Amino acid sequence: MRKKRAQEPGKTQAGKVTLGMVAAASGVSPSTVSRILNGSAVVSQEKREAIDRAIADLGFVPDPIARGLAGGRTLSIGVITQAIDSPFYGVALRAIEEELTRLGYSALFVSGNWDANDEARCVDLLRARRVDGMIVLNGRLGDQALARLAGEMPVVFTGRQVSGANIYAFDFDHFEGARIATEHLLSLGHRRIAFIAGDPIHSDSIERLRGYRAALEDARVTYEPALVMQGNYQEASGLAACTRLLDSGAPFTAIFAANDQMAFGAAVALYRKGLRVPDDVSLVGVDNLPAAEHAIPPLSTVHQGAHELGRLAALSLLQLLAGKVPTDTLPAPRLVVRDSTRAVGR
Amino acid sequence: MRKKRAQEPGKTQAGKVTLGMVAAASGVSPSTVSRILNGSAVVSQEKREAIDRAIADLGFVPDPIARGLAGGRTLSIGVITQAIDSPFYGVALRAIEEELTRLGYSALFVSGNWDANDEARCVDLLRARRVDGMIVLNGRLGDQALARLAGEMPVVFTGRQVSGANIYAFDFDHFEGARIATEHLLSLGHRRIAFIAGDPIHSDSIERLRGYRAALEDARVTYEPALVMQGNYQEASGLAACTRLLDSGAPFTAIFAANDQMAFGAAVALYRKGLRVPDDVSLVGVDNLPAAEHAIPPLSTVHQGAHELGRLAALSLLQLLAGKVPTDTLPAPRLVVRDSTRAVGR
DNA sequence: CTGAAAGCGCTTACAG
DNA sequence: CTGAAAGCGCTTACAG
C-alpha cells in the first residue's frame, strides 16, 4: 500500500492495462486499436475480432485523461449551476448526470452562486479542465463572454434567450406559467390577489410579473401595486414579503408567489399570524418542487419540469457536439391543483 | 469559429499558453518552471521572479489534464453521493465543493442511487478519471472493495465506521440524536410516542431505533412494537407509515420520525385525517433540513450538520493526501425546538 | 486498410 | 540549483 503517488517518468502505473498492451496482444498497431475504439476508420473484420477479444481478456479501459490530452476531447461536460443544493436545480442536475453518464460522458458540477465573478471563475476552471462543452443553468454570463465561450466549445444555456453558432438556449415559458397560476386564483373567485415577486435581476421574475398582470387584465381586475411585494426566490424572502403584506393592512384573499420556495415562506408568515391556508387565504406557487407535494397543506403550483430541463440540456449539448442543431423545447407549464387554493369565501 | 475539435498531433490549441512558453520567456528550462509551480525544489530568487513575471505576463494557467497524465495527479476528487438532488446531502455537496475549490481541487460528483452496483460503477468511472481520492457519502461499498480502493488512493467514508491506512471514516452520533429527540417528547409529558423508522439496511436506522428505545427505557416507558412503523427515509414512506399507524387505531400523542423527510410525510397524513400538529399530535424529526424551518408548523428536529459533514469530508481527504492522519469528528447532534412539539394535553 | 512517428503539456529521475 | 531527456497513454495526419 503505497501512499506516494509519484512515479518516475515512464513508469506505468501498476496493473494498468494500456492500449499498447492490447495492440501487442492482438498483433496490430496501437493506431488500429485506437481507430476501433473511436470508430474513426473501417477495420477488417478479422483484426476487429482479435482486438475485441484482447480488450475483453485484458480488461482494458481507455484512459480518458490520455485521450483528452492527445485527442483534445475529455468526454466531460462542465455544468455551471447557481447552487448545487438548490431544491429546483437539484432535480435538473440529477437528470443531466443521468443522461451524460448514459452516453459515456461525465459531468463536472460547479456553483456560480448567482455571482458574475464566481461564474467567470467557474468558466475558467472548466476550460482548464478541458471540458468538451458547457451547460450553464440560469447564468449571469454577459453576451460577450458567452459568445467568446461558444467560440471555443458548444454551450447550452437555460434561462435566457440567446442564439448563435455553437449555442443552444431555451427556457420555460415563465409568462404563461404565471398567467395560468393567476388565472386559477381568478377562476376561484379571488379578486384581491397579492403577488410575491422574484428578484428583478432575473428575466423570469419580470416575465412572471407580466403574466400575473396579463391574467388580471384579462379578467378586468385592476392591478394594484400595493399587493405586489418584492422577494428574491428564497424562502426567507417569501416570509418577509408576506409579513410586510400582512402588516400593510391591504386586504387580499389569495397570494401568488413567483416560486414554491417563497410560497413556503409566505405560508409560515400566514401561520404565524394565525391565518390558515386555504381557509383564510389561498396560496399558489411555481415550480412544483418535490417538497410541494408534502407541504401542509399540499401546495397548488405550476409544474416546471426540472427533470425535463436537465434532460434537454444534456441532450442538446450532445447534439451540438455531434454537429447537429437541437430544436427541442421544454413542455408548456401546467397547473397542478392541490390543497392550498380554494374558492373565495367558501 | 471552428466546430471541429480535431487537431493534428502536435498542433497546439490556438491561444494556449504553455509551460514551455513561460520557460522560453523567462530564459530557464521547462523543468525549472515546473518545479516552481509544484514547489518541488528550491529555486534561486532571481529565476523565480523572472518566472513569476512571465507567468503573469502571458497569463499562463497550468493544464490539469497534462499534469494528471505526467504526474499522476489530477487535482480532482471523486465524490459519490447517493442522489445529487437529496435535500440533506445537497448541503454537504455544497460544502465539499466550496472547500475543494478553495484549495485548488475540483469535485467530480456521481450518484450511487443507493445501489451497490451503481456505486461500483461510480468507483470505476472515478478511477478511470484518475481522481486523486474519493469521498463516499453513506455508501454501500463492501469492506473488501473499500480496502482495495484505499490501496489505490485515500478514501473518506461517511455513515460507517471503518478504519485502515488511507481511510478516514466518521459519522454522526445517530443513537444520541434519536435519544435526545425522544427525550424531548418525553420531557413534554408524552408517553405514547410512535416511531417511524428508516430502512434497516442502513446502520443509522438501527442506531436511531436504539436511541428511541434507550430514551423510553430511561423514562421507564414501555417499548411498544405496535407504535413502530417502517419507512425508508423518503417523504412518501413517512406518509404511508403514519397512515398505517392512524388506521391501526393504536393511541399515541406524538411521533418521532427518523428523519425530517419522513416527518414531512407524516404531517401530510395527519393533515389528511384532520389532525393538527402540535395541537393533536406532536412531531419531531432528525436532520434539520433547510426546509424544516419553513414547514407548517416549523418542525422541531435534531440538527445534524450536513455542511459540517461536507467540510470535514473534504478537509480530511486533503489531509490524507498530504500524508497526515485526520482526527476531527462531527459535532454532537443538538435539539432544535420549533413549533411542532408541545406538552401533552395542553 | 494499416503502421511508424510525432505530438498533446506536463513531471521527474538522472546527471551534472 | 538546473537542464536534457524520457515518458505518461493516447490520437491522428502522413505515407504506404
XYZ file of C-alpha atoms (C1' of nucleotides) in Angstrom:
724
model
C 0.000 0.000 0.000
C 1.937 2.980 -1.266
C 0.769 6.384 -0.312
C 3.128 8.084 -2.607
C 1.560 8.701 -5.986
C 4.745 9.987 -7.523
C 6.043 7.943 -10.389
C 9.199 8.051 -12.335
C 8.642 9.412 -15.763
C 7.837 6.499 -17.938
C 6.908 4.106 -15.226
C 3.452 2.814 -15.908
C 1.007 2.604 -13.038
C 0.978 -0.884 -11.595
C -1.714 -3.042 -13.069
C -2.660 -0.508 -15.679
C -3.703 -2.104 -18.949
C -2.789 0.173 -21.809
C -3.817 0.423 -25.379
C -0.333 -0.655 -26.317
C -0.765 -3.923 -24.466
C -3.995 -4.574 -26.322
C -2.215 -3.880 -29.588
C 0.600 -6.271 -28.739
C -1.809 -8.982 -27.627
C -3.808 -8.791 -30.825
C -0.900 -8.345 -33.171
C -1.768 -4.944 -34.582
C -0.505 -1.435 -34.101
C -1.760 0.930 -31.455
C -3.164 3.114 -34.181
C -5.512 0.375 -35.254
C -6.727 -0.242 -31.754
C -7.347 3.439 -31.338
C -9.339 3.568 -34.539
C -11.545 0.724 -33.430
C -12.147 2.422 -30.126
C -13.157 5.617 -31.803
C -14.862 4.137 -34.822
C -12.749 6.526 -36.835
C -11.939 4.108 -39.643
C -13.076 0.865 -41.113
C -11.007 -2.040 -39.891
C -11.018 -5.577 -41.216
C -13.391 -7.952 -39.514
C -10.581 -10.276 -38.549
C -8.490 -7.722 -36.727
C -11.525 -6.230 -35.140
C -12.362 -9.563 -33.540
C -8.841 -10.156 -32.328
C -8.798 -6.722 -30.780
C -12.190 -7.112 -29.161
C -11.019 -10.339 -27.629
C -7.821 -8.801 -26.339
C -9.748 -5.882 -24.847
C -12.068 -8.269 -23.052
C -9.282 -10.593 -21.929
C -7.095 -7.871 -20.550
C -9.970 -5.834 -19.208
C -8.737 -2.761 -20.978
C -10.383 0.561 -20.163
C -9.302 3.583 -22.200
C -7.841 6.347 -20.120
C -9.948 9.484 -20.501
C -7.097 11.656 -19.318
C -4.758 10.479 -22.008
C -7.499 10.636 -24.599
C -8.141 14.175 -23.554
C -4.540 15.216 -23.887
C -3.981 13.508 -27.204
C -7.304 13.991 -28.890
C -8.492 17.244 -27.489
C -11.623 15.644 -26.020
C -12.134 14.707 -22.410
C -15.635 13.292 -22.590
C -16.510 15.554 -19.741
C -19.052 18.343 -19.684
C -18.940 21.334 -17.402
C -22.172 22.214 -15.685
C -22.481 25.597 -14.046
C -25.335 25.740 -11.624
C -26.039 28.547 -9.226
C -26.133 26.346 -6.133
C -25.667 22.634 -6.171
C -28.050 22.365 -3.232
C -30.940 24.201 -4.845
C -34.156 22.217 -4.499
C -35.190 23.143 -8.007
C -31.923 22.692 -9.832
C -31.013 19.606 -7.857
C -33.560 17.699 -9.874
C -32.155 19.102 -13.108
C -28.596 18.184 -12.130
C -29.757 14.686 -11.459
C -31.212 14.425 -14.940
C -28.094 15.888 -16.526
C -25.922 13.399 -14.734
C -28.158 10.520 -15.781
C -28.154 11.389 -19.449
C -24.500 12.249 -19.635
C -23.415 9.091 -17.841
C -25.666 7.014 -20.047
C -23.845 8.340 -23.074
C -20.338 7.928 -21.749
C -19.745 11.465 -20.577
C -19.051 12.775 -17.104
C -20.422 15.926 -15.577
C -18.302 18.432 -13.711
C -20.615 20.473 -11.493
C -19.587 23.866 -10.200
C -21.601 26.533 -8.402
C -21.781 30.082 -9.669
C -23.556 31.368 -6.568
C -25.609 33.836 -8.584
C -22.490 35.917 -8.908
C -20.980 37.055 -12.175
C -17.424 36.849 -10.854
C -17.869 33.391 -9.417
C -19.392 32.330 -12.668
C -16.455 33.641 -14.647
C -14.175 31.676 -12.359
C -16.252 28.566 -12.987
C -15.833 29.034 -16.704
C -12.066 29.326 -16.327
C -11.865 26.261 -14.145
C -13.930 24.242 -16.567
C -11.933 25.476 -19.502
C -8.725 24.427 -17.786
C -10.238 21.010 -17.245
C -10.796 20.892 -20.989
C -14.435 20.031 -20.852
C -15.893 19.294 -24.258
C -18.809 21.630 -23.700
C -20.686 23.524 -21.025
C -24.189 23.719 -19.710
C -24.958 26.951 -17.921
C -28.092 26.910 -15.823
C -29.535 30.335 -15.417
C -26.206 32.034 -15.622
C -25.266 35.653 -15.454
C -22.604 35.483 -18.116
C -22.674 38.544 -20.326
C -23.484 38.192 -24.018
C -19.893 38.902 -24.967
C -18.403 36.350 -22.633
C -20.956 33.853 -23.818
C -20.119 34.402 -27.468
C -16.430 34.057 -26.726
C -17.053 30.836 -24.871
C -19.148 29.459 -27.706
C -16.205 30.156 -29.973
C -14.262 27.551 -28.047
C -16.859 24.895 -27.387
C -20.585 24.215 -27.624
C -22.650 25.791 -24.884
C -26.187 25.180 -23.724
C -27.820 27.982 -21.847
C -31.028 27.957 -19.874
C -32.990 30.857 -18.517
C -32.136 33.232 -21.292
C -32.781 33.577 -24.976
C -29.564 33.888 -26.902
C -28.591 32.441 -30.210
C -25.500 31.853 -32.226
C -23.402 29.128 -33.697
C -22.468 26.523 -31.136
C -25.092 27.822 -28.728
C -28.453 26.426 -27.813
C -30.650 28.239 -25.363
C -34.091 27.533 -24.060
C -36.280 28.439 -21.179
C -39.596 27.782 -19.568
C -42.483 29.940 -20.577
C -42.459 31.948 -17.378
C -45.061 34.375 -18.605
C -47.543 31.612 -19.314
C -46.804 29.836 -16.051
C -47.575 32.953 -14.048
C -50.607 33.655 -16.149
C -52.217 30.270 -15.524
C -51.416 30.401 -11.808
C -53.144 33.763 -11.523
C -55.975 32.637 -13.741
C -56.516 29.669 -11.435
C -56.975 32.008 -8.491
C -59.273 34.252 -10.525
C -61.371 31.292 -11.592
C -61.911 30.525 -7.920
C -63.399 33.951 -7.497
C -60.405 35.719 -5.974
C -60.059 39.348 -6.929
C -57.593 40.714 -4.434
C -54.591 38.600 -5.317
C -51.235 39.521 -3.858
C -48.049 38.769 -5.763
C -44.661 37.979 -4.262
C -42.138 38.680 -6.967
C -38.690 37.254 -7.618
C -35.505 39.238 -7.950
C -35.977 41.555 -10.944
C -32.374 40.951 -11.964
C -33.668 37.729 -13.499
C -35.740 37.976 -16.626
C -38.006 35.225 -15.356
C -39.088 37.485 -12.499
C -40.114 40.125 -14.944
C -41.929 37.583 -17.080
C -43.841 36.273 -14.112
C -44.919 39.716 -13.077
C -46.100 40.283 -16.641
C -48.020 37.011 -16.584
C -49.714 37.994 -13.348
C -50.723 41.339 -14.759
C -51.920 39.869 -18.014
C -54.228 37.435 -16.224
C -55.598 40.249 -14.089
C -56.208 42.354 -17.145
C -57.947 39.517 -18.972
C -60.302 39.226 -16.025
C -60.742 43.000 -15.830
C -59.300 43.149 -12.357
C -57.374 46.298 -11.589
C -53.667 45.821 -10.982
C -52.806 47.050 -7.548
C -49.148 47.868 -6.822
C -49.790 47.727 -3.076
C -50.401 43.998 -3.426
C -47.023 43.332 -5.016
C -44.120 42.577 -2.709
C -40.531 42.031 -3.661
C -38.768 38.774 -2.812
C -35.653 37.025 -4.063
C -36.825 33.451 -4.636
C -35.613 32.245 -1.233
C -37.970 31.017 1.491
C -36.966 33.739 3.913
C -37.824 36.448 1.412
C -41.293 34.967 0.948
C -41.783 35.020 4.672
C -40.641 38.623 4.900
C -42.699 39.748 1.919
C -45.839 38.149 3.250
C -45.261 39.681 6.658
C -44.951 43.127 5.102
C -48.103 42.491 3.157
C -49.999 41.499 6.261
C -48.671 44.453 8.194
C -49.623 46.847 5.415
C -53.260 46.161 6.115
C -54.084 45.865 2.419
C -56.914 43.370 2.102
C -56.361 40.256 -0.042
C -57.779 36.737 -0.257
C -55.044 34.984 -2.182
C -51.316 35.049 -2.749
C -49.420 34.080 -5.835
C -45.741 33.548 -5.045
C -43.353 33.574 -8.006
C -41.846 30.281 -6.860
C -42.612 27.486 -4.426
C -39.806 28.385 -2.060
C -41.283 31.834 -1.475
C -44.735 30.254 -1.192
C -43.414 28.080 1.641
C -42.062 31.157 3.347
C -45.342 33.006 2.868
C -47.198 30.072 4.416
C -45.060 30.405 7.529
C -45.855 34.120 7.785
C -49.552 33.324 7.492
C -49.223 30.577 10.074
C -47.542 32.930 12.494
C -50.398 35.379 12.224
C -52.882 32.600 12.852
C -54.207 32.603 9.302
C -54.979 29.310 7.638
C -54.358 28.137 4.106
C -56.666 27.743 2.224
C -59.423 28.685 4.697
C -58.312 32.253 5.139
C -56.090 32.740 2.149
C -55.377 30.721 -0.950
C -51.757 30.235 -1.952
C -50.191 29.178 -5.206
C -46.557 28.867 -6.239
C -44.488 27.969 -9.277
C -42.007 25.122 -9.861
C -43.715 22.103 -8.378
C -40.733 21.236 -6.222
C -40.685 17.723 -4.800
C -41.500 19.350 -1.454
C -44.701 20.968 -2.734
C -46.499 17.659 -2.563
C -45.592 17.193 1.084
C -46.166 20.706 2.305
C -49.012 21.487 4.685
C -51.322 21.930 3.022
C -50.020 20.344 -0.184
C -49.248 23.289 -2.437
C -51.087 24.147 -5.627
C -48.463 25.217 -8.109
C -47.353 25.346 -11.720
C -45.267 22.425 -12.835
C -41.962 23.408 -14.400
C -40.234 20.207 -15.350
C -36.797 20.487 -13.826
C -36.077 16.931 -14.864
C -37.060 17.752 -18.420
C -34.879 20.811 -18.274
C -31.834 18.800 -17.289
C -32.504 16.102 -19.803
C -32.984 18.574 -22.618
C -29.850 20.473 -21.667
C -27.728 17.332 -21.738
C -29.206 16.013 -24.941
C -28.912 19.298 -26.805
C -25.306 19.671 -25.803
C -24.540 16.227 -27.130
C -26.292 17.129 -30.359
C -24.214 20.272 -30.632
C -21.126 18.175 -30.046
C -22.191 15.888 -32.869
C -22.561 18.860 -35.170
C -26.343 18.765 -35.168
C -28.699 21.622 -34.461
C -31.009 20.966 -31.493
C -34.600 22.046 -31.851
C -36.412 20.522 -28.898
C -38.073 22.792 -26.412
C -39.480 22.495 -22.947
C -43.054 21.360 -22.403
C -45.572 24.077 -21.587
C -46.100 24.852 -17.902
C -49.127 23.159 -16.404
C -51.191 23.852 -13.357
C -51.119 21.340 -10.522
C -54.027 21.897 -8.171
C -53.585 20.617 -4.644
C -54.976 21.792 -1.337
C -53.683 25.311 -0.890
C -56.249 27.009 -3.105
C -59.996 27.222 -2.616
C -62.944 29.224 -3.924
C -63.126 32.599 -2.230
C -65.427 32.899 0.775
C -66.332 29.250 0.782
C -15.399 29.624 -35.194
C -14.389 26.051 -35.766
C -16.710 23.343 -34.625
C -14.243 20.650 -35.276
C -12.173 19.883 -32.215
C -9.863 17.563 -34.042
C -6.280 18.608 -34.091
C -3.276 17.331 -35.845
C -0.953 15.585 -33.499
C 1.397 18.179 -32.245
C -0.639 21.170 -33.133
C -1.158 23.234 -30.047
C -4.587 24.668 -29.360
C -4.799 28.218 -30.598
C -4.063 30.747 -27.914
C -2.930 28.172 -25.435
C -0.096 29.401 -23.259
C 2.129 26.501 -22.309
C 4.709 25.926 -19.681
C 7.276 25.814 -22.443
C 6.407 29.349 -23.476
C 6.844 30.539 -19.924
C 10.212 28.827 -19.806
C 11.325 30.452 -23.043
C 10.114 33.872 -21.926
C 11.982 33.680 -18.662
C 15.113 32.064 -20.003
C 15.010 28.865 -17.992
C 14.157 25.269 -18.728
C 10.648 23.828 -18.500
C 11.811 21.678 -15.615
C 12.521 24.741 -13.552
C 9.162 26.266 -14.258
C 7.524 23.019 -13.295
C 9.426 22.913 -10.044
C 8.338 26.391 -9.144
C 4.751 25.522 -9.888
C 4.908 22.496 -7.690
C 7.199 23.842 -5.042
C 9.161 20.662 -5.523
C 12.591 22.210 -5.289
C 14.303 25.322 -4.157
C 14.919 27.719 -6.998
C 17.029 30.836 -6.930
C 15.222 34.024 -6.082
C 16.246 35.602 -9.334
C 14.827 32.933 -11.604
C 11.747 32.643 -9.504
C 10.980 36.289 -10.071
C 11.579 36.093 -13.793
C 9.291 33.119 -13.999
C 6.577 34.708 -11.903
C 6.661 37.697 -14.155
C 6.442 35.584 -17.289
C 3.518 33.636 -15.853
C 1.687 36.831 -15.090
C 2.521 38.450 -18.418
C 1.480 35.517 -20.515
C -1.465 34.605 -18.325
C -0.269 31.059 -18.040
C -2.596 28.511 -16.431
C -1.218 25.016 -15.895
C -3.175 22.334 -17.693
C -4.592 19.910 -15.139
C -5.053 17.250 -17.780
C -1.422 17.240 -18.749
C -0.373 17.434 -15.126
C -2.540 14.445 -14.439
C -1.024 12.395 -17.207
C 2.537 13.295 -16.431
C 2.471 13.500 -12.691
C -0.150 11.001 -11.772
C -2.279 13.633 -10.043
C -5.330 15.290 -11.455
C -6.231 17.594 -8.596
C -9.706 16.210 -8.801
C -11.629 14.351 -6.143
C -14.404 11.896 -6.785
C -17.491 12.318 -4.666
C -20.004 9.514 -4.575
C -23.316 10.636 -3.263
C -26.491 8.604 -3.295
C -28.556 11.227 -5.072
C -27.276 14.588 -6.113
C -30.723 16.043 -5.504
C -31.060 14.867 -1.916
C -32.137 17.725 0.343
C -29.805 16.526 3.068
C -26.730 15.704 1.046
C -27.174 18.677 -1.235
C -25.946 20.859 1.588
C -22.973 18.570 2.150
C -22.064 18.589 -1.544
C -22.121 22.326 -1.477
C -19.656 22.374 1.393
C -17.409 19.828 -0.282
C -17.330 21.852 -3.454
C -16.533 25.021 -1.539
C -13.611 23.559 0.363
C -12.159 21.671 -2.552
C -12.347 24.635 -4.882
C -10.804 26.858 -2.275
C -7.809 24.537 -2.168
C -7.367 24.136 -5.887
C -9.159 20.853 -6.332
C -12.232 20.014 -8.355
C -15.038 17.725 -7.344
C -16.494 15.087 -9.620
C -19.962 14.229 -8.327
C -21.629 10.950 -9.220
C -24.775 9.346 -7.866
C -24.782 5.820 -6.464
C -28.565 5.681 -6.195
C -28.389 3.593 -3.011
C -27.404 0.687 -5.182
C -24.275 -1.390 -4.735
C -23.871 -1.994 -8.463
C -24.309 1.637 -9.382
C -21.845 2.504 -6.699
C -19.287 0.076 -8.067
C -19.746 1.676 -11.472
C -19.181 5.090 -9.943
C -15.930 3.878 -8.445
C -14.762 2.578 -11.820
C -15.681 5.780 -13.564
C -13.867 7.853 -10.997
C -10.857 5.593 -11.107
C -10.715 5.940 -14.888
C -10.805 9.697 -14.419
C -7.790 9.298 -12.166
C -9.181 11.203 -9.273
C -6.631 11.714 -6.522
C -9.004 10.475 -3.857
C -12.631 9.714 -3.174
C -15.299 10.785 -0.742
C -18.086 8.271 -0.362
C -21.184 9.589 1.328
C -23.137 6.851 3.004
C -22.056 4.240 0.537
C -22.853 0.580 0.298
C -19.389 -0.472 -0.765
C -18.383 -3.727 0.904
C -15.440 -3.793 3.286
C -13.313 -5.674 0.774
C -13.987 -3.311 -2.096
C -13.320 -0.421 0.224
C -9.985 -1.813 1.342
C -8.979 -2.425 -2.262
C -9.924 1.110 -3.180
C -7.957 2.518 -0.265
C -4.974 0.583 -1.603
C -5.080 2.819 -4.654
C -5.957 6.188 -3.202
C -7.100 7.875 0.008
C -10.783 7.475 0.757
C -13.083 9.279 3.147
C -16.193 7.444 4.151
C -19.223 8.739 5.981
C -22.045 6.811 7.536
C -19.960 3.870 8.552
C -17.156 3.099 10.930
C -14.231 1.527 9.143
C -10.570 2.032 9.599
C -7.358 1.321 7.823
C -4.450 3.023 6.181
C -5.517 5.639 3.684
C -9.063 5.603 5.046
C -10.852 8.055 7.254
C -14.407 7.405 8.314
C -16.755 9.297 10.551
C -20.411 9.571 11.210
C -22.996 11.421 13.193
C -23.969 10.050 16.545
C -27.296 8.697 15.367
C -28.011 6.966 18.625
C -27.655 10.151 20.602
C -29.643 12.182 18.090
C -32.588 9.817 18.350
C -32.247 9.685 22.090
C -32.493 13.428 22.593
C -35.406 13.717 20.152
C -37.335 11.089 22.086
C -36.287 12.592 25.398
C -37.646 15.938 24.233
C -41.052 14.377 23.651
C -40.856 12.554 26.956
C -39.999 15.757 28.785
C -43.183 17.294 27.367
C -45.155 14.545 29.059
C -45.710 12.308 26.055
C -45.768 8.614 26.857
C -47.287 7.048 23.781
C -44.673 8.023 21.228
C -44.809 6.429 17.802
C -41.600 5.918 15.836
C -41.262 5.955 12.072
C -38.067 4.088 11.309
C -35.658 4.328 8.405
C -34.610 1.487 6.175
C -32.869 -1.078 8.438
C -30.332 -1.750 5.709
C -28.618 1.396 6.979
C -26.863 1.222 10.287
C -28.111 4.686 11.156
C -31.674 3.369 11.114
C -30.753 0.765 13.640
C -28.938 3.307 15.767
C -31.917 5.608 15.758
C -34.258 2.849 16.812
C -31.846 2.038 19.615
C -31.754 5.677 20.684
C -35.539 5.817 20.745
C -35.720 2.697 22.881
C -32.988 3.864 25.202
C -34.799 7.125 25.916
C -38.011 5.243 26.564
C -36.227 2.924 28.922
C -34.571 5.768 30.796
C -38.020 7.221 31.365
C -39.458 3.827 32.319
C -41.889 3.896 29.431
C -42.649 0.504 27.959
C -41.472 -0.011 24.394
C -44.428 -0.801 22.233
C -43.756 -2.506 18.882
C -47.211 -1.553 17.608
C -46.097 2.084 17.665
C -43.127 1.462 15.400
C -43.687 1.734 11.661
C -41.189 1.052 8.945
C -40.260 3.747 6.451
C -37.374 4.293 4.041
C -36.348 7.898 4.708
C -38.418 9.256 1.823
C -41.413 11.568 2.330
C -43.861 9.132 0.796
C -42.852 6.397 3.201
C -43.465 8.704 6.150
C -46.891 9.461 4.801
C -47.661 5.771 4.337
C -46.273 4.776 7.723
C -48.272 7.426 9.528
C -51.422 6.419 7.673
C -50.931 2.811 8.733
C -50.386 3.979 12.266
C -53.568 6.013 12.264
C -55.522 3.174 10.704
C -54.210 0.715 13.266
C -56.143 2.516 15.958
C -53.212 2.378 18.363
C -53.399 5.505 20.533
C -50.441 7.909 20.530
C -49.831 11.574 21.233
C -46.527 12.114 19.487
C -44.493 10.875 16.562
C -40.763 10.720 16.232
C -39.752 10.295 12.589
C -36.218 9.061 11.952
C -35.622 11.924 9.533
C -37.230 15.206 8.543
C -38.359 13.963 5.159
C -40.483 11.250 6.762
C -41.712 13.775 9.309
C -42.968 15.944 6.435
C -44.765 12.934 5.000
C -46.260 12.053 8.372
C -47.515 15.622 8.714
C -49.397 15.245 5.449
C -51.024 12.014 6.662
C -52.091 13.775 9.848
C -53.394 16.735 7.860
C -55.444 14.451 5.652
C -57.107 12.923 8.678
C -57.875 16.364 10.018
C -55.388 16.121 12.863
C -53.329 19.150 13.748
C -49.691 19.462 14.699
C -48.925 20.146 17.504
C -52.476 20.520 18.892
C -53.414 16.900 18.346
C -50.058 15.273 17.941
C -46.509 16.437 18.447
C -43.988 15.686 15.723
C -40.222 15.661 15.725
C -37.724 14.714 13.036
C -33.982 14.442 12.556
C -31.610 16.326 10.196
C -32.739 19.912 10.414
C -33.097 20.239 6.669
C -33.294 23.768 5.320
C -36.996 23.056 4.721
C -37.698 22.237 8.388
C -37.646 25.890 9.262
C -40.268 26.712 6.664
C -42.573 23.781 7.203
C -46.032 24.299 8.658
C -45.695 24.224 11.527
C -41.940 24.802 11.645
C -40.528 21.421 12.570
C -38.788 20.571 15.837
C -35.864 18.383 14.937
C -32.322 17.323 15.705
C -29.639 19.274 13.935
C -27.188 17.132 12.006
C -24.725 19.473 10.389
C -24.684 18.491 6.732
C -22.472 21.445 5.982
C -20.051 20.335 8.670
C -20.158 16.844 7.261
C -19.150 18.027 3.807
C -16.491 20.324 5.118
C -14.966 17.660 7.301
C -15.034 15.121 4.477
C -13.187 17.448 2.132
C -10.661 18.567 4.691
C -9.876 15.064 5.906
C -9.333 13.837 2.384
C -6.906 16.641 1.741
C -5.089 15.722 4.952
C -4.880 12.114 3.857
C -3.491 13.301 0.518
C -0.853 15.267 2.391
C 0.115 12.169 4.330
C -1.432 13.354 7.564
C -3.845 11.466 9.765
C -7.169 13.262 10.232
C -8.665 13.236 13.697
C -11.531 15.706 13.580
C -15.022 14.494 14.230
C -18.529 15.785 13.754
C -20.172 17.978 16.374
C -22.695 16.280 18.628
C -26.314 16.339 17.492
C -28.386 19.059 19.081
C -32.070 19.549 19.537
C -33.779 22.380 17.698
C -37.181 23.102 19.179
C -39.656 24.809 16.895
C -43.449 24.666 16.717
C -44.299 21.052 16.019
C -43.943 19.816 19.591
C -45.994 20.776 22.626
C -46.692 19.492 26.134
C -49.175 16.680 26.041
C -52.819 17.538 26.651
C -52.158 21.246 26.789
C -6.974 -0.866 -44.556
C -2.774 -0.094 -41.535
C 1.728 1.234 -39.310
C 5.509 4.391 -37.779
C 6.075 8.653 -35.977
C 5.154 12.835 -33.795
C 2.882 15.119 -30.574
C -0.635 16.700 -26.570
C 1.532 19.690 -21.921
C 3.324 18.467 -18.373
C 6.700 15.845 -14.457
C 10.645 13.738 -12.611
C 14.694 10.676 -12.073
C 19.325 11.417 -13.643
C 23.386 13.731 -14.062
C 25.784 17.488 -13.544
C 20.315 24.696 -8.080
C 19.251 23.352 -13.034
C 18.822 21.189 -17.759
C 18.198 17.432 -21.242
C 15.685 13.574 -21.870
C 12.261 10.240 -21.384
C 7.884 9.248 -20.530
C 2.511 9.462 -19.084
C -1.448 6.824 -22.643
C -3.455 8.056 -26.093
C -4.737 10.249 -31.328
C -4.091 11.460 -35.961
C -2.013 13.297 -40.214
C 1.080 11.043 -43.377
C 2.515 7.643 -46.290
C 2.048 3.476 -47.934
